[in-house]
Short mmCIF file of C-alpha atoms in Angstrom, two decimals:
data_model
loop_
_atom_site.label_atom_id
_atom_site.label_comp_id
_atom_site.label_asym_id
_atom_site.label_seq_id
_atom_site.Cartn_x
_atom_site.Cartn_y
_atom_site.Cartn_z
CA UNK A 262 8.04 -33.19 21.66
CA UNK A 263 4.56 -32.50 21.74
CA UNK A 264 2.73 -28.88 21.59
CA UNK A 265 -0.13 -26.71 19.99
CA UNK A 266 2.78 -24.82 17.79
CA UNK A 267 2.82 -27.93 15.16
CA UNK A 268 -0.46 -26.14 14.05
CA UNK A 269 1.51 -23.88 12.97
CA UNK A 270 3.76 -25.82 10.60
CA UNK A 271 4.92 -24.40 6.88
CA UNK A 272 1.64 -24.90 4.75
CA UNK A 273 3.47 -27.05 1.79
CA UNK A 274 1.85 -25.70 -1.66
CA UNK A 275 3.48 -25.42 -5.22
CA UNK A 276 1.84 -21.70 -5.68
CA UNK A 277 4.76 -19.26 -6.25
CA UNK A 278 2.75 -16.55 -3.49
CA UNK A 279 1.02 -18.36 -0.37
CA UNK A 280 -0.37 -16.96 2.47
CA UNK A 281 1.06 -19.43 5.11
CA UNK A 282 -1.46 -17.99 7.67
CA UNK A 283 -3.19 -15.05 8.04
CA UNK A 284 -0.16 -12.51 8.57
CA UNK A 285 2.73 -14.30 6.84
CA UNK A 286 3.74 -14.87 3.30
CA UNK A 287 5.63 -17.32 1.59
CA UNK A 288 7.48 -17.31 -1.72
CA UNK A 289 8.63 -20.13 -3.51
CA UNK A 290 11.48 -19.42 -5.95
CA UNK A 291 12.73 -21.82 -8.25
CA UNK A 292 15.81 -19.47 -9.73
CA UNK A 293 13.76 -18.13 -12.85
CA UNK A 294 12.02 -14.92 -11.72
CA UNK A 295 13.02 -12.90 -8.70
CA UNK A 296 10.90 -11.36 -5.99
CA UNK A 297 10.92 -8.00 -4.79
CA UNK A 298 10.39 -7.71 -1.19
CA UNK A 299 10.14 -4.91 1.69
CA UNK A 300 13.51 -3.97 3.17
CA UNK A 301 13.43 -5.90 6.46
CA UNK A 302 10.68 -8.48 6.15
CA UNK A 303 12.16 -11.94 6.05
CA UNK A 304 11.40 -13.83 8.80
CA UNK A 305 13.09 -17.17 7.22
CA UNK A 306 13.71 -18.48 4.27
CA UNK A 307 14.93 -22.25 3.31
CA UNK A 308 17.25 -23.01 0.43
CA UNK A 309 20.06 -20.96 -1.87
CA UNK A 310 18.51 -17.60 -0.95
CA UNK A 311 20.09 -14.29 -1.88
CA UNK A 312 19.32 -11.02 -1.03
CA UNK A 313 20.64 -7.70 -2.77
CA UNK A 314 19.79 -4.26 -2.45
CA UNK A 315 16.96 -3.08 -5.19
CA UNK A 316 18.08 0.01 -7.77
CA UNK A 317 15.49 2.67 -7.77
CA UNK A 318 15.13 5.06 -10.80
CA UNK A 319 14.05 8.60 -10.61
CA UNK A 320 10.36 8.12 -11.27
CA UNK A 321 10.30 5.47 -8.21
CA UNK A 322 12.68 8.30 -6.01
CA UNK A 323 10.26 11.02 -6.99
CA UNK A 324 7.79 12.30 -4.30
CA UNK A 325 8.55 12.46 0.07
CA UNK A 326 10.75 10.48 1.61
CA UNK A 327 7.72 8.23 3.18
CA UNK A 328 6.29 7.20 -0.25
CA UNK A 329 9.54 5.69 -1.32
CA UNK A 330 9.45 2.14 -1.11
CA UNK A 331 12.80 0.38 0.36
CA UNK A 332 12.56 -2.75 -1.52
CA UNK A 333 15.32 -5.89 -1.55
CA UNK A 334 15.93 -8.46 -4.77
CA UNK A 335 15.21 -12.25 -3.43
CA UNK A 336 16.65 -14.77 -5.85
CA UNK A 337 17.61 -18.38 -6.13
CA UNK A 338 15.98 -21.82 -5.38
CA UNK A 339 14.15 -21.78 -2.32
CA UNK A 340 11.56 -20.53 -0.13
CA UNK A 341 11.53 -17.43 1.64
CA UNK A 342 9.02 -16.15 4.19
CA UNK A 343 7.93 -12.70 4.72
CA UNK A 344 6.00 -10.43 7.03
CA UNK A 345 5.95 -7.15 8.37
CA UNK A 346 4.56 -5.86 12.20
CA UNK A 347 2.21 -8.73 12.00
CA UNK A 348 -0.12 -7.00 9.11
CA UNK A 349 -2.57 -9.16 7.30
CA UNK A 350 -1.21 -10.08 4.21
CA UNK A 351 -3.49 -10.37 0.70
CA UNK A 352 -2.36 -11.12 -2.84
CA UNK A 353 -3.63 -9.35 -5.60
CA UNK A 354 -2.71 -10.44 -9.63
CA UNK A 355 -2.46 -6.60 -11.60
CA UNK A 356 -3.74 -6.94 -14.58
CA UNK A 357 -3.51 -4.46 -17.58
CA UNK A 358 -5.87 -2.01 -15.52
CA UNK A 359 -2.90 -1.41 -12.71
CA UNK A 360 -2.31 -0.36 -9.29
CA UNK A 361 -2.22 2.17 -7.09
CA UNK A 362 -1.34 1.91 -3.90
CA UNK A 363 -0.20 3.30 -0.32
CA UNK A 364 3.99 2.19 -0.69
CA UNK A 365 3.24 1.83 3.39
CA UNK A 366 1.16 -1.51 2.40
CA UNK A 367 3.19 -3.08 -0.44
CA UNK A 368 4.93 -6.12 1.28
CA UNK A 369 6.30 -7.59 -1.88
CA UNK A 370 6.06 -7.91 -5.98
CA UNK A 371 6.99 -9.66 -8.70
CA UNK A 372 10.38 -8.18 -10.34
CA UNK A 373 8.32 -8.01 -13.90
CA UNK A 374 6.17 -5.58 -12.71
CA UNK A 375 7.16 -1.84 -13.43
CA UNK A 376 6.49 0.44 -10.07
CA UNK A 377 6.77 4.41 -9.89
CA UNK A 378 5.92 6.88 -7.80
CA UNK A 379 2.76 9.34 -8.75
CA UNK A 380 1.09 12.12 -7.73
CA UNK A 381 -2.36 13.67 -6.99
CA UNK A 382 -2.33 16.91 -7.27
CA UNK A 383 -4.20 19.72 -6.45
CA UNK A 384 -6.72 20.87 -9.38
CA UNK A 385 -5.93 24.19 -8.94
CA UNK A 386 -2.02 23.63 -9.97
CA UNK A 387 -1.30 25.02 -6.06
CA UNK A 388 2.54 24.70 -5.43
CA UNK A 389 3.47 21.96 -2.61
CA UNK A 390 -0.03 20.51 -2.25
CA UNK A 391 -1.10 17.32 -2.91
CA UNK A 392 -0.19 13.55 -2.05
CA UNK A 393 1.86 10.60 -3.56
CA UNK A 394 1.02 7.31 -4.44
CA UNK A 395 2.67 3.99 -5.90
CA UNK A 396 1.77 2.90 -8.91
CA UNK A 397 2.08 -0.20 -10.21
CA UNK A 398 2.04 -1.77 -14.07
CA UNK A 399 1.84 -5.01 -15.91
CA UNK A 400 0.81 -8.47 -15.26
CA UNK A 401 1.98 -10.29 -11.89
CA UNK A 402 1.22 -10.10 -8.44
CA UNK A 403 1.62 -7.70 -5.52
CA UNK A 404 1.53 -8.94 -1.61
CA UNK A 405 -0.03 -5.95 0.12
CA UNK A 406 -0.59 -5.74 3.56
CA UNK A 407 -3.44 -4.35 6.03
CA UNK A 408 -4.08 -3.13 9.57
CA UNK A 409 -6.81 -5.90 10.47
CA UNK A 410 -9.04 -7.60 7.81
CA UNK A 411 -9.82 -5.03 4.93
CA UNK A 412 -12.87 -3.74 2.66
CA UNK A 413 -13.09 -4.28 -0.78
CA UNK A 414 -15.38 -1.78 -2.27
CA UNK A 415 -17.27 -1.89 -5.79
CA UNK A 416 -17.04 1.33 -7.83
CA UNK A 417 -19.45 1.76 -10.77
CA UNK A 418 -20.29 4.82 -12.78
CA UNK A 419 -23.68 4.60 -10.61
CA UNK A 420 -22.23 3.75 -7.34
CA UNK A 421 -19.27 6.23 -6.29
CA UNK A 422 -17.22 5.30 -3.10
CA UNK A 423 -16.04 8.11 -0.46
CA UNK A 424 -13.31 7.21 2.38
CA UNK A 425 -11.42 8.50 4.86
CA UNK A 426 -7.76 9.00 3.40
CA UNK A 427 -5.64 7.57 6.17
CA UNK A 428 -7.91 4.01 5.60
CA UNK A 429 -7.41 3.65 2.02
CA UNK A 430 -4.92 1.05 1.03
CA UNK A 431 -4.98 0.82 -3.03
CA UNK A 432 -7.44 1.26 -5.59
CA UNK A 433 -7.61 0.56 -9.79
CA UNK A 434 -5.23 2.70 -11.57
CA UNK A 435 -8.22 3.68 -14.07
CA UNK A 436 -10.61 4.99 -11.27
CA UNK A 437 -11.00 8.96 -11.14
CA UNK A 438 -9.75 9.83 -7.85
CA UNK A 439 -11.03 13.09 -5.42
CA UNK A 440 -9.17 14.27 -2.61
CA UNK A 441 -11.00 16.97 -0.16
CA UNK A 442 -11.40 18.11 3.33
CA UNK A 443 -14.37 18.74 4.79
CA UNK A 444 -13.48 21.24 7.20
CA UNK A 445 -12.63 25.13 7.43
CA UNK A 446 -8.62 25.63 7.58
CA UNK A 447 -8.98 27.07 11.40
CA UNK A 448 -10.63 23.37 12.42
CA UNK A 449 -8.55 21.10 10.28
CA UNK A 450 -6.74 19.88 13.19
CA UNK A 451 -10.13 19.07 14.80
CA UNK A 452 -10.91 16.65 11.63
CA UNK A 453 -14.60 18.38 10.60
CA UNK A 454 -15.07 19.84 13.79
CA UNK A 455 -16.20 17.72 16.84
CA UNK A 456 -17.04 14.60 14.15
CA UNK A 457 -13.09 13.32 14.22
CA UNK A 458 -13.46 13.25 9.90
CA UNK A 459 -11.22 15.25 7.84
CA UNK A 460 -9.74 14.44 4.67
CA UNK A 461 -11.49 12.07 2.93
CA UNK A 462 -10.57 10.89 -1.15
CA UNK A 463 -13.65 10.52 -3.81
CA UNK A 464 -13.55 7.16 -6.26
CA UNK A 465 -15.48 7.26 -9.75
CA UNK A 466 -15.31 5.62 -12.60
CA UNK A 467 -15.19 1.50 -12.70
CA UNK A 468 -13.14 -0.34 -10.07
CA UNK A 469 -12.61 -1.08 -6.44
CA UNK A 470 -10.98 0.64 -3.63
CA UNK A 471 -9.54 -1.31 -0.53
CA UNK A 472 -9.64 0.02 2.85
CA UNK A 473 -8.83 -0.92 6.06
CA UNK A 474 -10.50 -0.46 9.82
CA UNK A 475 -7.52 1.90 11.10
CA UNK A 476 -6.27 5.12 10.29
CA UNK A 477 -3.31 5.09 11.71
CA UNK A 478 -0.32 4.14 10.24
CA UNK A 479 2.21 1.33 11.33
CA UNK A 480 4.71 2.75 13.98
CA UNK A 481 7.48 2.97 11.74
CA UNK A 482 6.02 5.24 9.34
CA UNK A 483 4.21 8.11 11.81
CA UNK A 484 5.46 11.58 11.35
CA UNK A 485 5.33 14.10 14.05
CA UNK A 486 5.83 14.06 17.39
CA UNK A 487 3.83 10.71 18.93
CA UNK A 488 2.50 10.56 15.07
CA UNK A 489 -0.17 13.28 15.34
CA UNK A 490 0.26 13.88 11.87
CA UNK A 491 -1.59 10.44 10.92
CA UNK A 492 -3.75 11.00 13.92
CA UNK A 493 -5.85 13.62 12.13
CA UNK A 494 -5.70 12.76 8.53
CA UNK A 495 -2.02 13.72 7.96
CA UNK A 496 -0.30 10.61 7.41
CA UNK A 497 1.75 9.25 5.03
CA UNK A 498 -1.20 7.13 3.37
CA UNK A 499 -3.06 10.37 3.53
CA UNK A 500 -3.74 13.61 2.55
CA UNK A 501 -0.06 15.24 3.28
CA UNK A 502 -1.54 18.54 1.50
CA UNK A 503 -1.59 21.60 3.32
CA UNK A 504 -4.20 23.24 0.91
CA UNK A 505 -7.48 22.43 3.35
CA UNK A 506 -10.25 22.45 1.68
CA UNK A 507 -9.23 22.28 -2.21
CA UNK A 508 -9.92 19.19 -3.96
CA UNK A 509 -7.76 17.23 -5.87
CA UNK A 510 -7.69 14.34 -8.69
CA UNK A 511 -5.10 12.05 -9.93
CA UNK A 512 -3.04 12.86 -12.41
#
């Protein structure tokens, strides 16, 4: 047989984490350490593969329902091959600074790593304001996943980084982290008026922050009807607060 798709045959490579192209992962497990993966993302796997349901503690329960991240033990000898709605795929090695991330991007982890859910919260101590976040502990690596190729931003104590909260993906646990909308309450829904902007989260300290060019979120995670929520800067990678205006940091 003869076609263009043996292009597309399994990139062979000893590293444990390989991006086999652009938008799929694969993970090589040789029956020592385990992988956590997304609920639902293997797309193959070769080998004595096995696949169990992953225990989550309270601190990884805590926060909305959307934050939560459905996650699967892989183990054995093998490979396995993961994806998710055809997202680009990057992995990052966390390092004794940490993590945070959107759980909407986290494709899969290593099992050493300790994950739990955080929040930021509103300065003012406001009841039911506020957003959630994953974050993520110890040395290993993470397989997160974006909505087209992403932007890695420098933070400095000199050079502080503002973005729109329904693009950011992660950041460096030890950044300072703002949340605000620029816009009265009455035109919150028109994201700062006629501009389409609205909440938007403040980075200082020394880091980097990772964004990517959409702000929506991927179809299984919109809220409201035909997702209007992440339409204007309500989404689950977002703001979520109901405070407009207020600022918040992380806590």
């Amino acid at each position: 047989m003869q076609s263009s798709l043996f292009g597309y045959a399994e990139v062979q490579t000893q590293d444990r984490y390989a991006v086999q192209n652009p938008q799929l992962l694969r993970v090589q497990l040789t029956g020592h350490d385990d992988v956590l993966a997304r609920q639902g993302s293997m797309v193959a796997y070769q080998g004595l593969i096995e696949f169990d349901a992953e225990y989550q503690s309270q601190g990884q329960r805590r926060g909305p329902a959307q934050e939560h991240l459905p996650l699967m033990r892989c183990s054995g000898q093998g490979t396995v091959f993961l994806a998710n709605l055809a997202q680009y795929v990057h992995v990052v090695d966390v390092d004794r600074d940490g993590l945070t991330v959107d759980a909407a991007y986290v494709l899969a982890m290593d099992s050493t790593l300790h994950h739990e859910i955080i929040s930021v919260d509103s300065q003012f101590g406001i009841s039911g304001t506020g957003a959630y976040n994953l974050n993520i502990t110890g040395q290993g690596k993470v397989a997160l996943m974006t909505s087209g190729e992403p932007l890695l931003l420098n933070v400095t104590p000199d050079t502080y980084v503002n973005a729109d909260a329904d693009a950011v993906v992660a950041w460096s646990s030890g950044l300072r982290v703002q949340m605000q909308a620029q816009t009265s309450s009455q035109g919150v829904w028109r994201r700062r008026g006629t501009t389409g902007e609205g909440w938007e989260l403040s980075f200082l300290g020394q880091g980097y922050a990772l964004v990517q060019p959409s702000e929506l979120l991927p179809p299984q995670g919109a809220e409201g009807a035909n997702g209007l929520l992440a339409q204007y800067g309500m989404g689950a990678q977002g703001a979520r607060g109901q405070n407009q205006g207020n600022i918040f940091t992380n806590r």
